[in-house]
Structures are given as structure tokens and as C-alpha cells.
Short mmCIF file of C-alpha atoms in Angstrom, two decimals:
data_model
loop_
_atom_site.label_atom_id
_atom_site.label_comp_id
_atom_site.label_asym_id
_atom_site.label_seq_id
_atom_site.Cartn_x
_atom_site.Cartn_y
_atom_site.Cartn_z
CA UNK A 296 61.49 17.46 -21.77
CA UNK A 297 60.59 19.09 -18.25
CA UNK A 298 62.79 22.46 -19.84
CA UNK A 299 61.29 22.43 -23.20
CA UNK A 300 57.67 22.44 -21.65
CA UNK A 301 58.49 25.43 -19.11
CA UNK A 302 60.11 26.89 -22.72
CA UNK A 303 57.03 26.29 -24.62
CA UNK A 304 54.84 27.65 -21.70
CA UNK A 305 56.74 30.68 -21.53
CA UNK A 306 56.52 31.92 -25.19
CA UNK A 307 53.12 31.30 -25.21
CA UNK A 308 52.66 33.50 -21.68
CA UNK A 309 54.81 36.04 -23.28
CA UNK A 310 52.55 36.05 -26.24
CA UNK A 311 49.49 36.67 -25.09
CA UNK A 312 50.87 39.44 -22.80
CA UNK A 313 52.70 40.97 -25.88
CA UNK A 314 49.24 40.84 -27.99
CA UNK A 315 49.69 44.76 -28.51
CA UNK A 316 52.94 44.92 -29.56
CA UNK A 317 52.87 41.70 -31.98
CA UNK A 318 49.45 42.35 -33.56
CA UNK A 319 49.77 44.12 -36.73
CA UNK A 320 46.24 44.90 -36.84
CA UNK A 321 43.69 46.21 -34.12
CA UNK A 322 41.83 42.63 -33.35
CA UNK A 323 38.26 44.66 -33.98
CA UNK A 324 38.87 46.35 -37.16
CA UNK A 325 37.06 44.97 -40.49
CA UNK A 326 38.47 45.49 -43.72
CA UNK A 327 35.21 45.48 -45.87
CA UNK A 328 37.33 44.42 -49.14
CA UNK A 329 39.44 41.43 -47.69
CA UNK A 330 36.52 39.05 -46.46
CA UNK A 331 37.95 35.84 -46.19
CA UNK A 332 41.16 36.96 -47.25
CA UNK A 333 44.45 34.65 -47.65
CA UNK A 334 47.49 35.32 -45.98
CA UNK A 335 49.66 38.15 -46.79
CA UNK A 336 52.24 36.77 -49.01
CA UNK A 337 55.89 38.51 -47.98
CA UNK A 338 58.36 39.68 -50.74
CA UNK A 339 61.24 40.26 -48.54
CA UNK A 340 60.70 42.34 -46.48
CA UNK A 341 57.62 44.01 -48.64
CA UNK A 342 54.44 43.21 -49.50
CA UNK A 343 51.88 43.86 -52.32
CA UNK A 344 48.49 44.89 -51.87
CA UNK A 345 45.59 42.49 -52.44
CA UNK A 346 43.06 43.23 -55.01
CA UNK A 347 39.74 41.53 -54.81
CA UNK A 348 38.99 39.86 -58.04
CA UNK A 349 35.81 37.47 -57.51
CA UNK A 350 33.08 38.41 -54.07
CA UNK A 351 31.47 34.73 -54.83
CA UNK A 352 34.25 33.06 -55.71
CA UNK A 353 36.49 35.01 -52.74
CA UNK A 354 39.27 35.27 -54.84
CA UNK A 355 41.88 37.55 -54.79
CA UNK A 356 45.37 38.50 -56.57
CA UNK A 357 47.79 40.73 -55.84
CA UNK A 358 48.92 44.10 -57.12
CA UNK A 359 52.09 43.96 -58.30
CA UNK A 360 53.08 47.33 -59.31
CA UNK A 361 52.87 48.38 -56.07
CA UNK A 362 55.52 47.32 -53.26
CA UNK A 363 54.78 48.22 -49.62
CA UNK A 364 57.82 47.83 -47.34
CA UNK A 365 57.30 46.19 -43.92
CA UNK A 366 57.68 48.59 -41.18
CA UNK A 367 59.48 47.20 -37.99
CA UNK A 368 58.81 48.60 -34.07
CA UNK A 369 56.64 51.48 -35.77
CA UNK A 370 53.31 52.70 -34.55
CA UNK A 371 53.87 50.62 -31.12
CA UNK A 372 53.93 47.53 -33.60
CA UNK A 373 56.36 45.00 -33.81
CA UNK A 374 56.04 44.67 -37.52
CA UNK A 375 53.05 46.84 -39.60
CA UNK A 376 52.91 48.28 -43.06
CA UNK A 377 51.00 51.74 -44.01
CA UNK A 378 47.46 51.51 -44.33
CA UNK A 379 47.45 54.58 -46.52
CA UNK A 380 49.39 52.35 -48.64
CA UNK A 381 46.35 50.08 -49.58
CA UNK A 382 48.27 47.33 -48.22
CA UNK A 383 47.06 45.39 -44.85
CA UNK A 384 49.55 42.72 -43.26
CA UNK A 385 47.16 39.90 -42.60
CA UNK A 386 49.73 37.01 -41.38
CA UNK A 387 46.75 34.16 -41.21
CA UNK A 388 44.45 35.58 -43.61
CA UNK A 389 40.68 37.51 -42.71
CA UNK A 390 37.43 36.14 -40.90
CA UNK A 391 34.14 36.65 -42.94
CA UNK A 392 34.05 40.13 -40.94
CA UNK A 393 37.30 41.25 -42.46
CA UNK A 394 39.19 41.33 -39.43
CA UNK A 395 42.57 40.02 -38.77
CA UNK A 396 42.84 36.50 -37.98
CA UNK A 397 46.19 36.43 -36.38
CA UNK A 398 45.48 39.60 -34.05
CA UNK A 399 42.36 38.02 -32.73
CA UNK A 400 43.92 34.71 -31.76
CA UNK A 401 47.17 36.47 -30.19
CA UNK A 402 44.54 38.75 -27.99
CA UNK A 403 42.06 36.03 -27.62
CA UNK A 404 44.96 34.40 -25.91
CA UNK A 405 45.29 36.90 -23.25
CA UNK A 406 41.24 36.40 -22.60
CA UNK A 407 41.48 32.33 -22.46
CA UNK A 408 44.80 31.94 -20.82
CA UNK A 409 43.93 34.61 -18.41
CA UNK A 410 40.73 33.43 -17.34
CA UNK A 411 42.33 29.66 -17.40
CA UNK A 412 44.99 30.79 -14.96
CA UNK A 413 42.74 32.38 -12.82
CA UNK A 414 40.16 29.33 -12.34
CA UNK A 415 43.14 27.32 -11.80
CA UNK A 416 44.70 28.89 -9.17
CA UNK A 417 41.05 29.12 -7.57
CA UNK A 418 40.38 25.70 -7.67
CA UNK A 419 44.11 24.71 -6.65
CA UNK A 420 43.43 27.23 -3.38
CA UNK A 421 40.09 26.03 -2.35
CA UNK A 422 40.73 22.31 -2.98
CA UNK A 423 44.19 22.65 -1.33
CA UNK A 424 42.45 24.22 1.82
CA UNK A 425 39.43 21.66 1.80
CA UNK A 426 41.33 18.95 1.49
CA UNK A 427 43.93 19.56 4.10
CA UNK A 428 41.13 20.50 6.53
CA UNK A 429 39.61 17.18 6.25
CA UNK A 430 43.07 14.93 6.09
CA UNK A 431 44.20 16.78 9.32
CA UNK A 432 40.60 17.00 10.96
CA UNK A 433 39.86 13.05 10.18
CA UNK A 434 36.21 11.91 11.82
CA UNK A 435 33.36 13.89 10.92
CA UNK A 436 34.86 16.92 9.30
CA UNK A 437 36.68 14.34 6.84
CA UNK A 438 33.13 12.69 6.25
CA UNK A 439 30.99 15.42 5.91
CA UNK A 440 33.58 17.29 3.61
CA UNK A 441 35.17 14.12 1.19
CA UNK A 442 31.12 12.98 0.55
CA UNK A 443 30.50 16.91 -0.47
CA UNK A 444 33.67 17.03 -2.61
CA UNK A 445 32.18 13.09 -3.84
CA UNK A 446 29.14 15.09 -4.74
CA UNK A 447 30.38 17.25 -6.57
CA UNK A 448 32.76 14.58 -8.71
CA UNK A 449 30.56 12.42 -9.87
CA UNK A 450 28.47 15.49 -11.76
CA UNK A 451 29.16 15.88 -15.39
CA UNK A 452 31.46 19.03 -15.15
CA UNK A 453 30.89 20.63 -18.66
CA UNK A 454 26.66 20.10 -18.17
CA UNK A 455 26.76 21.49 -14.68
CA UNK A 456 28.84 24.65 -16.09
CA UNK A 457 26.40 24.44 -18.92
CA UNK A 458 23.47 24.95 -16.42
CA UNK A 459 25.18 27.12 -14.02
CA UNK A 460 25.62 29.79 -17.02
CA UNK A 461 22.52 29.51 -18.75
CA UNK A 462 20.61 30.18 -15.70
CA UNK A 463 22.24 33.68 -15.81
CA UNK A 464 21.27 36.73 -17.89
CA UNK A 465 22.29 35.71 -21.38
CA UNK A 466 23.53 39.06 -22.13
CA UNK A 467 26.50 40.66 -19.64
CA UNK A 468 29.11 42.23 -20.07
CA UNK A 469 32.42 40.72 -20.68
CA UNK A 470 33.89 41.53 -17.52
CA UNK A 471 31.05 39.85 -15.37
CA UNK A 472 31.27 36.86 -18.14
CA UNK A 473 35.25 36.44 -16.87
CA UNK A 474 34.33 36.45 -12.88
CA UNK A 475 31.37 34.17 -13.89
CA UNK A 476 33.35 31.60 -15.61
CA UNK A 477 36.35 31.83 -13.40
CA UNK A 478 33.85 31.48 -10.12
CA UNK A 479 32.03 28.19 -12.12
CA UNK A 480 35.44 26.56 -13.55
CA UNK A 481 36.92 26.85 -9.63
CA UNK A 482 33.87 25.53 -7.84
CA UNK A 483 34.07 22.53 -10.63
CA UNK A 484 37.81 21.78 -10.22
CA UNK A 485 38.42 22.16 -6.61
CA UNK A 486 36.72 18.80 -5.59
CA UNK A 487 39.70 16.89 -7.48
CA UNK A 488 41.82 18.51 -6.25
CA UNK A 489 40.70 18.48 -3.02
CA UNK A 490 40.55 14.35 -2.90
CA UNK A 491 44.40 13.63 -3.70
CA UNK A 492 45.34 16.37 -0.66
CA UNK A 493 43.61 15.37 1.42
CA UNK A 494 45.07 11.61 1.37
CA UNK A 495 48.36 13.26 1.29
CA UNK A 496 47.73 15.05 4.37
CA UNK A 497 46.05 12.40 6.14
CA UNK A 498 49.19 10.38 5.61
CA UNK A 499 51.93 12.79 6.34
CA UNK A 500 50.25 13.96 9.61
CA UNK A 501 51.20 10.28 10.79
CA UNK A 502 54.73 10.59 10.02
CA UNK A 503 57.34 11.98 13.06
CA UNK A 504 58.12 15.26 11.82
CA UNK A 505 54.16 16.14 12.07
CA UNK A 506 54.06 14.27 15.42
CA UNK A 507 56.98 16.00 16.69
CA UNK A 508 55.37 19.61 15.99
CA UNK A 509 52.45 18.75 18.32
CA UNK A 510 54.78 17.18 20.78
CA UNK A 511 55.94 20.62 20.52
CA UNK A 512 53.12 22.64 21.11
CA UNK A 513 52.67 23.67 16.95
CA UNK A 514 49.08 24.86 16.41
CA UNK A 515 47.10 23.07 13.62
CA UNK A 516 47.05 26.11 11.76
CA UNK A 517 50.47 25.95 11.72
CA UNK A 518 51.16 22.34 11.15
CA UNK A 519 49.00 22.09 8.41
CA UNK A 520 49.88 25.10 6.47
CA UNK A 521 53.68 25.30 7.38
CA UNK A 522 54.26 22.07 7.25
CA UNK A 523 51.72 19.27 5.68
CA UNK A 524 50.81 21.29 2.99
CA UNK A 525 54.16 21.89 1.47
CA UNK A 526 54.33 17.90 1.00
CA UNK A 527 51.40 18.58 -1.77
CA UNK A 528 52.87 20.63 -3.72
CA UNK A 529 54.33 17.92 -6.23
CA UNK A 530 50.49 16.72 -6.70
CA UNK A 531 49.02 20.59 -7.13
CA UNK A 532 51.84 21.17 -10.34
CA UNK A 533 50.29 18.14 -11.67
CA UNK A 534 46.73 19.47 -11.39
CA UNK A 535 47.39 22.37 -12.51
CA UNK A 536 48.92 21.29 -15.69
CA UNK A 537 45.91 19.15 -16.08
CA UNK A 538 43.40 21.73 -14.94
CA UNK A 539 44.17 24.46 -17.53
CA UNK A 540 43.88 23.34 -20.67
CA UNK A 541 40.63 21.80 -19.04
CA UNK A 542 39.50 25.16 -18.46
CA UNK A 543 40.59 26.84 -21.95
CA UNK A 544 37.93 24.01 -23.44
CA UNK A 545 35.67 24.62 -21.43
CA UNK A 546 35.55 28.36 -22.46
CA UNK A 547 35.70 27.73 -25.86
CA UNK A 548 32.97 25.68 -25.43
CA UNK A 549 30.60 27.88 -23.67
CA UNK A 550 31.87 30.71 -25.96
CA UNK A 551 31.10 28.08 -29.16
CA UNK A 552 27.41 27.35 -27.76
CA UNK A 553 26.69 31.12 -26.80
CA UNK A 554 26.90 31.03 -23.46
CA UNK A 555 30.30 32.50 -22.91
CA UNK A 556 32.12 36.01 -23.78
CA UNK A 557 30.01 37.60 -26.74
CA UNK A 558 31.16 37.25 -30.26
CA UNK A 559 32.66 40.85 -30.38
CA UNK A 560 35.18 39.93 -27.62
CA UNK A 561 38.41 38.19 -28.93
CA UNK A 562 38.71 34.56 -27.72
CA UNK A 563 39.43 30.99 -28.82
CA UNK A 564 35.87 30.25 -28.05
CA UNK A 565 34.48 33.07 -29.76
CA UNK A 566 36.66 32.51 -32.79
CA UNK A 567 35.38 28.91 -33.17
CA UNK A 568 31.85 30.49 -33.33
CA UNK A 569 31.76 30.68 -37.12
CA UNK A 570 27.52 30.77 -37.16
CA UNK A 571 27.80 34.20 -34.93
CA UNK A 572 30.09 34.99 -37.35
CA UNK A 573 27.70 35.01 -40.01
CA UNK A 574 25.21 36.21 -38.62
CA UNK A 575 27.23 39.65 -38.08
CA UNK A 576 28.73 39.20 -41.58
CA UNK A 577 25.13 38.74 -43.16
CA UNK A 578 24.43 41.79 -41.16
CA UNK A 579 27.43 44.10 -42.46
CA UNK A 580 26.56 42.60 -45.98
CA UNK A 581 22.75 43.59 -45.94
CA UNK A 582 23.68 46.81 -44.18
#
């Protein structure tokens, strides 16, 4: 089970990395004639064109007296037929913008995952650190830094990210929206993490190995990170697993409520966001 999960975890890693090459479609371009379009329907390896039959209705057909062969490892694709053809390879169907439904969620992976990674590993590092600090330090430091951490806990995470971002500009640009969430998903996670190391260290720096490294003359620096730490590492895999899907929700949901990436960036959250949608649709339409 372990193996299939480190499987599963890989293909979907090399997925979003691969967004270029598997997309068949830029993730921004609208085809004005396929809103809402169904899924290509292969022939072999061919495809007809779709023909728009009913606006209202959103009905299409296809054309079949014309046959489009697929086109593998061409124009840095994977797999891509010839626009000039009239044909468009649309493997999940359109959005009400036209664009390709498939190549959006393969590079809106590369956004969520990414930024998901990142907060991890930021809250994984600064709870790790906190919480070894105050399991080695014990007394005050331990006090002063497990009721902080407490603090932080017993906040509703998604409402204090909720705040934290709507106190901001509403409009940045997407790179400052990715350091923003990854800063406000790490400064949310780290307190949980920060609780289960820092009972581990305050119970391994007990045991005779640790005891034997101050006999020794082993500086705290040291001892902690050379040695104590390392006995976390069992408990950070599990957080981790558990902190990033956390985090890819939490993005969609900021994206979802408008206080994420903007709708013209690729993500899961921005996907979800079918009234922005709309909106820019109505827009195209009335344009």
C-alpha cells in the first residue's frame, strides 16, 4: 500500500511538472465556438471536428466528412492535432470561456501542488525548529513557546487565513499571491507540528545516547539537530502527508471566495470559481 501511494504520488508530481508537454492546448486560449464543449470523441487515432449546432441549447455534433489525425510528440506536444484543421483536441471538454479543461487542471496542478509543497515544507521547518527548541530547552522557553504554539491551535485555521488575506490589497499579482499564501499556510501549520516534536524531543533527550553526548562535551546545537531531531522524522512524514492536501483546500478555497490567485491564473481553486467564470464569459459574450 506504502509503494502504491509513493506510485500514485509520483505520477501526479510528474504531471504537473510535464503540464507543457501533456497539454494539448495552451491553458489560456478560448475557442469562441466550443463554449461548453464535450469531450473530443477519438476515432482511432483521429478525430472529427465539432460543429456547433444549438448556442442555447449548447449542443454540438460532429463533422464527419472530415478526419483529423492525432499528431504525437509534435509542436513540443505529447499528443495535438492541427488547428488549421478546424479540429481542437479537447480531452475533458471546454469551460464557458472556451478554453481547455484538461490543460487548465494539468497546469493548475503545478500552481496548487507547488504552492502546497512549499507551505509544507515551511511549516514542517519552523515547527520542527520550535518544537525541538522548547523539548530540549524545558522551563520557561518550553512555557513561553508551547502556550504561543497553544495560541495559535486553538484559532480556526481557514478564518484566520481568511482574515490574514483579505486584509491585503485584493488585487496582486500572482506571484506575490503564491509567497502570500505559502507565508499564511506555514505560519498556520507549524504550531502542530511543532506540539508532537517537541514531546518527542523532550523524551529522547532523557534517553542515554542524548545523555552520553553531553557527558561528552556535544553542544546543544549539535545534540539537538544531529541527533534528537532525526528521532522525528517518522512523525514529520506523517504531517506532511496530512498537511498538503490541507493546504491544496485551503487554496482552492481562497481562490473559490476571491481571495486567492485571480481567475485568469490556472488553479484548482480558480477552476472551481464558476461565478468569475461568468462574469468573464458574460463579458466576452456582450463584447
Amino acid at each position: 500500500m506504502r509503494r502504491a501511494g509513493l506510485v500514485l504520488l509520483a505520477v501526479v508530481a510528474f504531471v504537473a511538472v510535464a503540464a507543457p508537454w501533456l497539454s494539448p492546448n495552451d491553458p489560456d486560449k478560448a475557442f469562441s465556438n466550443l463554449l461548453y464543449a464535450p469531450p473530443t470523441r477519438l476515432h482511432g487515432a483521429a478525430v472529427h471536428p465539432l460543429r456547433l449546432v444549438s448556442r442555447l441549447e449548447r449542443l454540438f455534433e460532429e463533422d464527419e466528412t472530415t478526419t483529423v489525425p492525432l499528431d504525437f510528440f509534435a509542436r513540443g506536444k505529447l499528443v495535438s492535432v492541427d488547428e488549421a484543421s478546424g479540429a481542437t483536441l479537447l480531452v475533458l471538454g471546454a469551460d464557458a470561456l472556451g478554453r481547455d479543461i484538461f490543460s487548465r487542471l494539468l497546469y493548475g496542478a503545478r500552481t496548487s501542488l507547488a504552492l502546497a509543497a512549499l507551505a509544507t515544507l515551511g511549516a514542517l521547518l519552523v515547527g520542527a525548529i520550535v518544537g525541538g527548541i522548547a523539548g530540549y530547552a524545558g522551563g520557561m522557553v518550553d512555557e513561553l513557546l508551547s502556550r504561543f504554539s497553544d495560541f495559535i491551535l486553538v484559532l480556526p485555521a481557514i478564518y484566520v487565513a481568511l482574515a490574514l488575506r483579505a486584509v491585503m490589497p485584493l488585487v496582486l499579482p500572482a506571484s506575490t499571491v503564491f509567497i502570500v499564501l505559502v507565508a499564511i499556510f506555514a505560519l498556520m501549520g507549524w504550531p502542530i507540528v511543532a506540539r508532537g516534536v517537541r514531546a518527542i524531543i523532550a523524551s529522547e533527550r532523557e534517553r542515554d545516547y542524548a545523555l552520553a553526548g553531553v557527558a561528552l562535551g556535544a553542544s546543544p546545537g549539535r545534540l539537538l539537530f544531529r541527533h534528537l531531531l532525526p528521532a522525528a522524522r517518522g512523525y514529520l512524514a506523517v504531517q506532511a502527508t496530512l498537511l498538503l492536501p490541507a493546504f491544496i483546500l485551503a487554496e482552492a478555497t481562497l481562490s473559490y471566495v476571491g481571495l486567492g490567485f485571480p481567475a485568469t491564473v490556472p488553479t484548482w481553486g480558480t477552476m472551481l470559481d464558476r461565478k468569475s467564470t461568468r462574469l468573464n464569459s458574460s463579458h466576452v459574450s456582450e463584447s
